[in-house]
């Protein structure tokens, strides 16, 4: 007896369709089988239904297509190019009627003597020889107007290759051509504007360079004659005359400074500034810049706190030492200019793998930075971007009061970027400003260390405390970043959650830089003495007092202020442990306790100031 499954398979229709296929896939399978069946039978595909001939069906289908499609002009011609069928889409686009076009040659639709792409006869010839002509050109409507058409002219042949006629499809491309023309005109106008701007920029740079040179020549002459007078070659001078000569020299030096800025700006604008990119240490350009502005600061009564020492001064970077010094002179001079008498400027340095969000730096780092922080008037938020533009200052109303061209920061930022670095700023009115010079860090072995061969930097300070100091200085930005981030998210400091980084830091960089510098000459035992810790330095006490007052003004509670110092202490001690790894744990703990004592003393001062401000 046959197996039931065998009987079921034998009764199934041949070419059974697999289950689970989509309708589209099944339709393709049927098409393949149908074609194979016809080939196997040696026959032809079934003809059209209802006894209609294939030619008649094709004609009807073409007519329906030509009349139904309205976005294209579709029509037929015989082998001589005479129109034999004119679709409704052709009438709508070309405006010629069927009665007018039937029996007319294709040239009816061309401008006199042909279009941009040729004549009707040439196009028919190309289509007959190659099978098809495609192109674009003007065509004529019934009223004599023209439009821009996209043309496809196809030769029609029978199975034996005999030419039966031509089919033509035309699309009105007038709107697209107009849009293309507008785009081209806009591109041409933009290119011309760019060319004129470059020409004007070159002319401006040449003018600035020429005028600066012409101005420098008489200034040098005036300086020379002033020196001759001072030497007494024209007779002895009294004190009043010498005082006036000193003023002449001072004014000339001021003018020379302005001329140098204009020359630098014109060279940068013209792309004629070249920089060397050698590995170097931070100490030389920082020391040179400080030497150049120290007398200016002393004359105004502004204190400069140099917190770049020890390991921080030895940090390697890639750049041009002279240009780094030039940038720092600009920042320090501006800080002195805009900081009132009795104010303070702090210079610190370190490394960072996460630069300021506003810095446009190529690559992934790490980076070396120099920070110049002042206690001046600060910069309004709306002016922070403008201060790096040419001829701008933080407050244009102060331009005449403080002088200057407004080019210093523009030049400094461009120089920093030429060294693959950048110049950024953080500021707030009434809270001072902090400028950062960012430079690519160089490998440690790329340049000889300034601390090698005897350790000339701070050699009198104990090794452990020097490492503690260096750890705080080098990790300063990381300390501040973690400190601000934690304050903004800690449930115990809700008043900090909506404040900006400048308000939260509140000159903390100055405080920590001075705190680190306090360890320079201390013995470990001395660092823990309560009297010394309680007194601290004048800078630390001033900042701590100011901090308590600021927090009270911002509405902080006493508990929030206490919690803030807990967070600060944890971040500073974490930096110390990251930077000092090769010491005995008990000694490191003792050094950490000394740091915590200093911070506790600052907390006490801030709390006293907070209470007195209530």
Coordinates of C-alpha atoms in Angstrom, one line a residue:
X1 CA 0.0 0.0 0.0
X2 CA 1.3 3.5 -0.9
X3 CA 2.4 5.8 1.9
X4 CA -0.2 8.6 2.4
X5 CA 2.5 11.3 2.2
X6 CA 3.7 9.8 -1.2
X7 CA 0.1 10.0 -2.5
X8 CA -0.2 13.6 -1.3
X9 CA 3.0 14.7 -3.1
X10 CA 1.9 12.9 -6.3
X11 CA -1.4 14.7 -6.3
X12 CA 0.1 18.1 -5.7
X13 CA 0.3 20.4 -8.8
X14 CA 3.5 20.6 -10.6
X15 CA 5.7 23.7 -9.8
X16 CA 4.0 24.0 -6.4
X17 CA 4.8 27.4 -4.9
X18 CA 6.9 27.5 -1.7
X19 CA 5.0 28.6 1.3
X20 CA 6.0 31.7 3.2
X21 CA 7.0 33.7 0.0
X22 CA 5.7 37.3 -0.5
X23 CA 3.2 38.0 -3.3
X24 CA 5.9 39.8 -5.2
X25 CA 8.3 36.8 -5.0
X26 CA 5.5 34.4 -6.1
X27 CA 4.8 36.6 -9.1
X28 CA 8.4 36.6 -10.2
X29 CA 8.4 32.8 -9.8
X30 CA 5.3 32.5 -12.1
X31 CA 7.0 34.8 -14.7
X32 CA 10.1 32.6 -14.8
X33 CA 8.0 29.4 -15.2
X34 CA 5.8 30.9 -17.8
X35 CA 8.8 32.0 -20.0
X36 CA 10.4 28.5 -19.5
X37 CA 7.2 26.8 -20.6
X38 CA 6.9 28.9 -23.8
X39 CA 10.6 28.2 -24.6
X40 CA 10.2 24.5 -24.0
X41 CA 7.1 24.4 -26.4
X42 CA 9.0 26.4 -29.1
X43 CA 6.1 28.8 -29.2
X44 CA 5.5 32.5 -28.6
X45 CA 3.8 34.4 -25.9
X46 CA 0.0 34.6 -26.0
X47 CA -1.3 37.6 -28.1
X48 CA -3.5 40.4 -26.8
X49 CA -7.0 39.7 -25.6
X50 CA -10.3 40.1 -27.5
X51 CA -8.7 39.4 -30.9
X52 CA -6.9 42.8 -31.0
X53 CA -3.7 42.7 -33.0
X54 CA -0.4 43.5 -31.2
X55 CA 0.3 46.5 -33.4
X56 CA -3.2 47.9 -32.7
X57 CA -2.8 47.4 -28.9
X58 CA 0.6 49.0 -29.0
X59 CA -0.8 52.0 -30.8
X60 CA -3.6 52.4 -28.4
X61 CA -1.3 52.1 -25.4
X62 CA 1.1 54.7 -26.9
X63 CA -1.8 57.1 -27.5
X64 CA -3.1 56.6 -23.9
X65 CA 0.4 57.3 -22.6
X66 CA 1.0 60.4 -24.8
X67 CA -2.4 61.9 -23.8
X68 CA -2.3 60.9 -20.2
X69 CA 1.2 62.2 -19.3
X70 CA 1.1 66.0 -18.9
X71 CA 4.6 66.8 -17.7
X72 CA 6.2 65.6 -20.9
X73 CA 5.6 66.3 -24.6
X74 CA 5.4 62.9 -26.3
X75 CA 4.9 62.5 -30.1
X76 CA 5.7 60.3 -33.1
X77 CA 7.3 61.0 -36.5
X78 CA 7.8 58.9 -39.6
X79 CA 11.2 58.1 -41.0
X80 CA 11.4 61.5 -42.7
X81 CA 10.7 63.4 -39.5
X82 CA 7.1 64.3 -40.3
X83 CA 4.9 64.3 -37.2
X84 CA 2.2 61.6 -37.3
X85 CA 1.0 61.6 -33.7
X86 CA 0.7 64.5 -31.3
X87 CA 0.0 63.8 -27.6
X88 CA -2.0 66.0 -25.2
X89 CA 1.1 66.6 -23.1
X90 CA 2.8 68.0 -26.2
X91 CA -0.1 70.5 -26.8
X92 CA 0.1 71.7 -23.2
X93 CA 3.8 72.3 -23.2
X94 CA 4.3 73.5 -26.8
X95 CA 0.8 75.0 -27.4
X96 CA 0.6 73.6 -31.0
X97 CA -2.6 71.7 -31.7
X98 CA -2.9 68.3 -33.2
X99 CA -4.4 69.7 -36.4
X100 CA -1.4 72.1 -36.8
X101 CA 1.3 69.6 -36.1
X102 CA 0.1 66.5 -38.0
X103 CA 1.9 66.5 -41.4
X104 CA 4.5 69.1 -40.2
X105 CA 8.2 68.5 -40.1
X106 CA 10.0 68.4 -36.8
X107 CA 11.7 71.8 -37.7
X108 CA 8.4 73.4 -36.9
X109 CA 9.4 73.3 -33.3
X110 CA 12.9 74.8 -33.7
X111 CA 14.0 78.5 -33.8
X112 CA 15.0 79.9 -37.1
X113 CA 18.2 78.2 -38.4
X114 CA 18.3 75.8 -35.4
X115 CA 18.7 76.0 -31.7
X116 CA 21.7 76.1 -29.4
X117 CA 22.0 72.3 -29.6
X118 CA 21.6 72.1 -33.5
X119 CA 18.9 71.7 -36.1
X120 CA 16.1 69.3 -36.5
X121 CA 17.8 67.6 -39.4
X122 CA 21.0 67.0 -37.5
X123 CA 19.2 65.6 -34.6
X124 CA 17.2 63.2 -36.8
X125 CA 20.4 62.1 -38.5
X126 CA 22.2 61.4 -35.1
X127 CA 19.2 59.4 -33.8
X128 CA 19.0 57.4 -37.1
X129 CA 22.7 56.6 -36.9
X130 CA 23.2 56.0 -33.2
X131 CA 19.7 55.1 -32.1
X132 CA 19.1 58.1 -29.9
X133 CA 19.8 61.8 -29.5
X134 CA 19.7 63.6 -26.2
X135 CA 20.3 67.3 -25.5
X136 CA 19.0 70.6 -24.3
X137 CA 18.1 73.8 -26.2
X138 CA 15.4 76.3 -27.0
X139 CA 12.2 75.2 -28.7
X140 CA 9.4 77.4 -30.2
X141 CA 5.8 77.6 -29.0
X142 CA 2.8 78.4 -31.1
X143 CA 2.9 82.1 -30.2
X144 CA 6.6 82.4 -31.2
X145 CA 7.9 82.4 -27.6
X146 CA 10.6 79.9 -26.7
X147 CA 11.2 77.6 -23.7
X148 CA 14.2 75.6 -22.7
X149 CA 13.6 71.9 -23.3
X150 CA 15.3 68.7 -22.4
X151 CA 15.1 66.4 -25.5
X152 CA 15.2 62.7 -26.1
X153 CA 14.8 61.6 -29.7
X154 CA 14.7 57.8 -30.3
X155 CA 14.8 55.9 -33.6
X156 CA 12.1 53.2 -34.0
X157 CA 13.0 50.1 -36.0
X158 CA 11.3 46.8 -36.8
X159 CA 12.7 43.4 -36.2
X160 CA 14.6 43.5 -39.4
X161 CA 16.3 46.8 -38.5
X162 CA 14.2 48.9 -40.9
X163 CA 13.7 52.5 -39.7
X164 CA 10.0 53.0 -39.0
X165 CA 10.1 56.5 -37.6
X166 CA 11.0 58.4 -34.4
X167 CA 9.6 59.0 -31.0
X168 CA 10.4 62.2 -29.1
X169 CA 10.0 63.1 -25.5
X170 CA 10.5 66.8 -24.4
X171 CA 10.4 68.2 -20.9
X172 CA 10.1 72.0 -20.1
X173 CA 13.3 72.8 -18.2
X174 CA 12.8 76.6 -18.2
X175 CA 12.3 76.8 -14.4
X176 CA 15.3 74.6 -13.7
X177 CA 17.5 76.6 -16.1
X178 CA 16.4 79.9 -14.4
X179 CA 17.2 78.5 -11.0
X180 CA 20.6 77.3 -12.3
X181 CA 21.2 80.7 -13.8
X182 CA 20.4 82.4 -10.4
X183 CA 22.7 80.0 -8.6
X184 CA 25.5 80.6 -11.1
X185 CA 25.0 84.4 -10.8
X186 CA 25.1 84.1 -7.0
X187 CA 28.3 82.0 -7.2
X188 CA 29.8 84.4 -9.6
X189 CA 28.9 87.4 -7.3
X190 CA 30.2 85.6 -4.2
X191 CA 33.5 84.8 -6.1
X192 CA 33.8 88.4 -7.2
X193 CA 33.1 89.7 -3.7
X194 CA 35.7 87.3 -2.4
X195 CA 38.2 88.4 -4.9
X196 CA 37.5 92.1 -4.2
X197 CA 37.7 91.4 -0.4
X198 CA 41.1 89.7 -0.9
X199 CA 42.3 92.5 -3.0
X200 CA 41.1 95.1 -0.5
X201 CA 42.7 93.1 2.3
X202 CA 46.0 92.9 0.4
X203 CA 45.8 96.7 -0.2
X204 CA 45.0 97.3 3.5
X205 CA 47.9 95.1 4.6
X206 CA 50.3 96.9 2.3
X207 CA 49.1 100.3 3.4
X208 CA 49.4 99.4 7.1
X209 CA 52.9 98.0 6.6
X210 CA 54.0 101.0 4.5
X211 CA 52.5 103.6 6.9
X212 CA 54.0 101.7 9.9
X213 CA 57.4 101.8 8.3
X214 CA 57.0 105.5 7.4
X215 CA 55.9 106.4 11.0
X216 CA 58.7 104.3 12.6
X217 CA 61.4 106.2 10.7
X218 CA 60.7 109.7 12.2
X219 CA 60.0 108.2 15.6
X220 CA 63.5 106.6 15.6
X221 CA 64.9 110.0 14.6
X222 CA 63.2 111.7 17.5
X223 CA 64.5 109.0 19.9
X224 CA 68.0 109.6 18.4
X225 CA 67.9 113.4 18.9
X226 CA 66.5 112.9 22.4
X227 CA 69.5 110.7 23.2
X228 CA 71.9 113.3 21.8
X229 CA 70.3 116.0 24.0
X230 CA 70.5 113.7 27.1
X231 CA 74.2 113.2 26.4
X232 CA 74.7 117.0 26.7
X233 CA 76.1 117.4 23.2
X234 CA 74.1 120.6 22.8
X235 CA 74.9 121.8 26.3
X236 CA 74.1 120.8 29.9
X237 CA 70.5 120.0 30.9
X238 CA 68.7 120.9 34.1
X239 CA 66.4 118.6 35.9
X240 CA 63.2 120.0 34.3
X241 CA 64.7 119.5 30.9
X242 CA 65.7 115.9 31.7
X243 CA 62.2 115.2 32.9
X244 CA 60.7 116.5 29.7
X245 CA 63.2 114.3 27.7
X246 CA 62.0 111.3 29.7
X247 CA 58.5 112.1 28.7
X248 CA 59.5 112.3 25.1
X249 CA 61.2 108.9 25.3
X250 CA 58.1 107.4 27.1
X251 CA 55.8 108.8 24.4
X252 CA 58.0 107.5 21.6
X253 CA 58.2 104.0 23.2
X254 CA 54.4 104.0 23.3
X255 CA 54.2 105.0 19.7
X256 CA 56.7 102.3 18.7
X257 CA 54.6 99.8 20.6
X258 CA 51.5 100.8 18.6
X259 CA 53.5 100.6 15.3
X260 CA 54.8 97.2 16.2
X261 CA 51.3 95.9 16.8
X262 CA 50.0 97.3 13.5
X263 CA 53.0 95.7 11.7
X264 CA 52.4 92.3 13.4
X265 CA 48.7 92.5 12.5
X266 CA 49.3 93.4 8.9
X267 CA 51.8 90.5 8.6
X268 CA 49.4 88.0 10.1
X269 CA 46.6 89.3 7.9
X270 CA 48.8 88.8 4.9
X271 CA 49.9 85.3 6.0
X272 CA 53.6 86.4 6.1
X273 CA 54.3 85.3 9.7
X274 CA 56.4 82.2 10.1
X275 CA 57.0 80.5 13.4
X276 CA 59.3 77.8 14.6
X277 CA 57.8 74.8 16.3
X278 CA 60.4 73.5 18.6
X279 CA 60.0 71.8 21.9
X280 CA 60.7 74.1 24.8
X281 CA 60.1 74.6 28.5
X282 CA 57.6 77.1 29.9
X283 CA 60.0 78.8 32.3
X284 CA 62.0 80.9 29.8
X285 CA 59.1 82.7 28.0
X286 CA 57.2 83.2 31.3
X287 CA 60.2 84.6 33.1
X288 CA 61.0 86.9 30.2
X289 CA 57.4 88.2 30.0
X290 CA 57.2 88.8 33.7
X291 CA 60.5 90.8 33.6
X292 CA 59.0 93.0 30.9
X293 CA 55.9 94.0 32.7
X294 CA 57.0 93.9 36.4
X295 CA 58.1 97.5 36.5
X296 CA 54.8 98.6 34.9
X297 CA 52.9 96.7 37.6
X298 CA 55.0 98.1 40.4
X299 CA 54.4 101.6 39.1
X300 CA 50.7 101.1 39.2
X301 CA 50.6 99.3 42.5
X302 CA 49.5 95.9 41.1
X303 CA 50.9 92.8 42.7
X304 CA 52.1 90.0 40.3
X305 CA 52.1 86.5 41.9
X306 CA 54.3 84.1 40.0
X307 CA 53.0 80.6 40.8
X308 CA 54.9 79.0 37.9
X309 CA 57.7 77.2 39.7
X310 CA 59.1 73.8 40.2
X311 CA 57.7 71.1 38.0
X312 CA 55.2 73.5 36.3
X313 CA 58.0 75.7 35.0
X314 CA 59.6 72.7 33.5
X315 CA 56.6 71.5 31.5
X316 CA 57.6 70.9 27.8
X317 CA 55.6 72.3 24.9
X318 CA 55.7 72.7 21.2
X319 CA 55.8 76.2 19.9
X320 CA 57.9 79.3 19.2
X321 CA 59.4 80.7 22.4
X322 CA 59.6 84.3 21.2
X323 CA 55.9 84.2 20.2
X324 CA 54.8 82.6 23.4
X325 CA 56.6 85.4 25.3
X326 CA 54.9 87.9 23.0
X327 CA 51.5 86.4 23.8
X328 CA 52.2 86.5 27.6
X329 CA 53.4 90.1 27.4
X330 CA 50.1 91.0 25.8
X331 CA 48.1 89.2 28.5
X332 CA 50.1 90.6 31.4
X333 CA 50.1 94.1 30.1
X334 CA 46.4 94.0 29.6
X335 CA 45.9 92.6 33.1
X336 CA 48.0 95.4 34.6
X337 CA 46.1 98.0 32.5
X338 CA 42.7 96.9 33.6
X339 CA 43.4 96.0 37.2
X340 CA 43.1 98.8 39.7
X341 CA 45.9 99.8 42.1
X342 CA 46.0 97.3 45.0
X343 CA 44.8 94.5 42.7
X344 CA 46.6 91.3 42.0
X345 CA 47.6 89.2 39.0
X346 CA 48.4 85.5 39.3
X347 CA 50.3 83.5 36.7
X348 CA 50.1 79.7 36.9
X349 CA 50.7 76.8 34.5
X350 CA 49.9 73.1 34.2
X351 CA 48.7 70.3 31.9
X352 CA 45.3 69.2 30.8
X353 CA 43.7 66.5 28.7
X354 CA 40.4 68.3 28.7
X355 CA 40.9 71.9 27.6
X356 CA 38.6 74.9 27.9
X357 CA 35.3 74.1 26.0
X358 CA 35.9 77.3 24.0
X359 CA 39.3 76.3 22.8
X360 CA 39.6 75.3 19.1
X361 CA 42.5 72.9 19.3
X362 CA 43.6 70.3 16.6
X363 CA 44.2 66.8 17.8
X364 CA 43.5 65.1 21.1
X365 CA 46.2 66.6 23.3
X366 CA 47.5 66.5 25.9
X367 CA 47.9 70.3 26.3
X368 CA 50.1 72.7 28.3
X369 CA 48.5 75.9 29.5
X370 CA 49.6 79.2 31.1
X371 CA 46.9 81.0 33.0
X372 CA 46.9 84.8 33.7
X373 CA 44.3 85.7 36.2
X374 CA 43.5 89.2 37.5
X375 CA 41.2 90.9 40.0
X376 CA 40.2 93.6 37.6
X377 CA 36.8 94.8 36.5
X378 CA 36.0 91.8 34.4
X379 CA 34.4 91.6 30.9
X380 CA 30.7 91.6 30.2
X381 CA 29.5 88.3 28.7
X382 CA 28.4 90.1 25.5
X383 CA 31.9 91.3 24.9
X384 CA 33.8 88.1 25.5
X385 CA 33.9 87.1 21.8
X386 CA 34.5 90.7 20.5
X387 CA 37.7 91.3 22.5
X388 CA 39.6 89.0 20.1
X389 CA 38.4 91.0 17.0
X390 CA 40.7 93.7 15.6
X391 CA 40.5 97.2 17.2
X392 CA 38.3 96.0 20.0
X393 CA 38.6 96.2 23.8
X394 CA 36.6 94.8 26.6
X395 CA 34.8 98.0 27.1
X396 CA 35.0 100.4 24.2
X397 CA 34.1 103.3 26.5
X398 CA 37.4 102.7 28.2
X399 CA 39.5 102.9 25.0
X400 CA 40.6 106.5 25.5
X401 CA 41.2 106.0 29.3
X402 CA 43.5 103.0 28.8
X403 CA 44.8 103.6 25.3
X404 CA 46.0 100.9 22.9
X405 CA 45.1 99.8 19.4
X406 CA 42.8 97.0 20.3
X407 CA 45.0 94.6 18.3
X408 CA 46.9 92.9 21.1
X409 CA 44.5 90.1 21.8
X410 CA 43.8 89.6 18.1
X411 CA 47.5 89.1 17.4
X412 CA 47.9 86.9 20.5
X413 CA 45.1 84.6 19.5
X414 CA 46.2 84.2 15.9
X415 CA 49.8 83.5 17.0
X416 CA 48.5 80.8 19.4
X417 CA 46.5 79.2 16.7
X418 CA 49.5 79.3 14.3
X419 CA 51.3 77.1 16.9
X420 CA 48.3 74.7 16.9
X421 CA 47.2 76.2 20.2
X422 CA 44.6 78.7 21.2
X423 CA 43.8 81.6 23.5
X424 CA 40.6 81.5 25.7
X425 CA 39.1 83.6 28.4
X426 CA 36.8 83.2 31.4
X427 CA 35.4 86.4 32.9
X428 CA 32.6 88.0 34.7
X429 CA 32.0 91.7 35.6
X430 CA 33.3 92.5 39.0
X431 CA 35.1 89.1 39.4
X432 CA 38.2 89.7 37.2
X433 CA 39.3 87.7 34.2
X434 CA 41.3 84.5 33.5
X435 CA 43.1 84.1 30.1
X436 CA 44.5 80.8 29.1
X437 CA 47.2 80.2 26.5
X438 CA 46.9 76.6 25.3
X439 CA 49.9 74.9 23.6
X440 CA 50.5 71.3 22.4
X441 CA 52.4 69.3 25.1
X442 CA 55.8 67.9 24.0
X443 CA 57.3 64.6 25.1
X444 CA 59.3 64.8 28.2
X445 CA 62.5 63.7 26.4
X446 CA 62.0 66.2 23.5
X447 CA 64.0 68.9 25.3
X448 CA 66.5 68.9 28.2
X449 CA 64.9 69.5 31.6
X450 CA 65.6 72.8 33.3
X451 CA 65.7 70.8 36.6
X452 CA 68.4 68.4 35.6
X453 CA 72.0 68.5 36.7
X454 CA 71.5 69.7 40.2
X455 CA 68.0 71.0 40.4
X456 CA 68.4 74.7 40.4
X457 CA 64.7 75.4 40.8
X458 CA 63.7 75.7 44.5
X459 CA 66.5 73.5 45.6
X460 CA 66.1 74.8 49.1
X461 CA 62.6 73.3 49.5
X462 CA 62.2 69.8 50.9
X463 CA 61.6 67.3 48.1
X464 CA 58.2 66.0 49.4
X465 CA 56.6 69.4 49.9
X466 CA 58.0 70.5 46.5
X467 CA 56.2 67.5 44.9
X468 CA 53.0 68.4 46.8
X469 CA 53.3 72.0 45.5
X470 CA 54.0 70.8 41.9
X471 CA 51.0 68.4 42.0
X472 CA 48.6 71.2 43.0
X473 CA 50.0 73.5 40.3
X474 CA 50.1 71.0 37.5
X475 CA 46.6 69.6 38.4
X476 CA 45.1 73.0 39.0
X477 CA 42.6 72.9 36.0
X478 CA 41.6 69.3 36.9
X479 CA 41.0 70.3 40.5
X480 CA 38.8 73.3 39.4
X481 CA 36.9 71.1 36.9
X482 CA 36.1 68.4 39.4
X483 CA 35.3 71.0 42.1
X484 CA 32.8 72.9 39.9
X485 CA 31.2 69.7 38.6
X486 CA 30.7 68.4 42.1
X487 CA 29.3 71.6 43.4
X488 CA 26.8 71.7 40.6
X489 CA 25.5 68.2 41.3
X490 CA 25.9 67.8 45.1
X491 CA 22.5 67.8 46.8
X492 CA 24.0 69.7 49.7
X493 CA 25.0 72.7 47.6
X494 CA 21.7 73.6 45.7
X495 CA 22.8 77.3 45.4
X496 CA 25.6 76.2 43.1
X497 CA 23.5 74.3 40.6
X498 CA 22.6 77.3 38.5
X499 CA 25.9 79.3 38.8
X500 CA 28.5 79.6 36.1
X501 CA 32.1 78.3 36.4
X502 CA 33.5 81.8 36.9
X503 CA 31.2 82.5 39.9
X504 CA 31.9 79.1 41.5
X505 CA 35.7 79.3 41.1
X506 CA 35.8 82.9 42.5
X507 CA 39.6 83.3 42.2
X508 CA 40.2 79.8 43.6
X509 CA 43.1 79.4 41.1
X510 CA 44.8 82.3 42.8
X511 CA 44.2 80.8 46.2
X512 CA 45.5 77.4 45.3
X513 CA 48.5 78.8 43.4
X514 CA 49.5 80.8 46.5
X515 CA 48.7 77.8 48.7
X516 CA 51.1 75.6 46.7
X517 CA 53.7 78.3 46.7
X518 CA 53.5 78.4 50.5
X519 CA 55.1 74.9 50.6
X520 CA 58.2 76.2 48.8
X521 CA 60.5 76.6 51.8
X522 CA 58.6 74.8 54.6
X523 CA 59.8 71.8 56.5
X524 CA 57.1 69.1 56.9
X525 CA 57.0 69.7 60.7
X526 CA 56.7 73.4 60.2
X527 CA 53.9 73.0 57.7
X528 CA 51.8 71.5 60.5
X529 CA 52.3 74.2 63.1
X530 CA 48.9 75.7 63.9
X531 CA 50.1 79.3 64.1
X532 CA 51.7 79.3 60.7
X533 CA 48.7 77.5 59.2
X534 CA 46.3 79.9 60.9
X535 CA 48.0 82.9 59.6
X536 CA 48.6 81.7 56.1
X537 CA 49.7 84.3 53.5
X538 CA 48.1 87.6 52.9
X539 CA 46.8 86.5 49.5
X540 CA 45.2 83.4 50.9
X541 CA 43.5 85.3 53.6
X542 CA 42.3 88.0 51.2
X543 CA 40.8 85.5 48.8
X544 CA 39.2 83.5 51.6
X545 CA 37.6 86.6 53.0
X546 CA 36.4 87.7 49.6
X547 CA 35.0 84.2 49.0
X548 CA 32.9 84.2 52.1
X549 CA 31.5 87.6 51.3
X550 CA 30.7 86.5 47.7
X551 CA 29.0 83.3 48.8
X552 CA 26.8 85.3 51.3
X553 CA 25.9 87.8 48.5
X554 CA 24.8 84.8 46.3
X555 CA 22.6 83.5 49.0
X556 CA 24.6 80.5 50.2
X557 CA 23.9 79.0 53.6
X558 CA 26.6 78.2 56.2
X559 CA 26.1 74.5 55.6
X560 CA 26.7 74.9 51.9
X561 CA 29.9 76.9 52.5
X562 CA 31.2 74.1 54.8
X563 CA 30.3 71.4 52.3
X564 CA 32.1 73.4 49.6
X565 CA 35.3 73.3 51.5
X566 CA 34.9 69.5 52.1
X567 CA 34.6 69.0 48.3
X568 CA 37.6 71.3 47.7
X569 CA 39.8 69.5 50.2
X570 CA 38.9 66.1 48.6
X571 CA 39.7 67.3 45.1
X572 CA 43.1 68.9 46.2
X573 CA 44.1 65.8 48.2
X574 CA 43.2 63.6 45.2
X575 CA 45.5 65.7 43.0
X576 CA 48.3 65.4 45.6
X577 CA 47.9 61.6 45.6
X578 CA 47.9 61.5 41.8
X579 CA 51.0 63.6 41.6
X580 CA 53.1 62.2 44.5
X581 CA 53.3 58.4 44.1
X582 CA 56.8 57.4 45.1
X583 CA 56.7 58.5 48.8
X584 CA 56.1 56.5 51.9
X585 CA 52.4 56.4 52.7
X586 CA 52.9 57.8 56.2
X587 CA 54.8 60.8 54.9
X588 CA 52.3 61.4 52.1
X589 CA 49.5 61.3 54.7
X590 CA 51.3 63.8 56.8
X591 CA 51.8 66.1 53.8
X592 CA 48.1 65.7 53.0
X593 CA 47.2 66.6 56.5
X594 CA 49.3 69.8 56.2
X595 CA 47.4 70.7 53.0
X596 CA 44.1 70.0 54.7
X597 CA 45.1 72.3 57.6
X598 CA 45.7 75.2 55.2
X599 CA 42.3 74.6 53.6
X600 CA 40.7 74.4 57.0
X601 CA 42.2 77.7 58.0
X602 CA 40.8 79.2 54.8
X603 CA 37.4 77.7 55.6
X604 CA 37.5 79.4 59.0
X605 CA 38.3 82.8 57.4
X606 CA 35.5 82.4 54.8
X607 CA 33.0 81.5 57.5
X608 CA 33.9 84.5 59.5
X609 CA 33.6 86.7 56.5
X610 CA 30.3 85.1 55.6
X611 CA 28.9 85.8 59.1
X612 CA 30.1 89.4 59.1
X613 CA 28.4 90.0 55.8
X614 CA 25.0 89.0 57.1

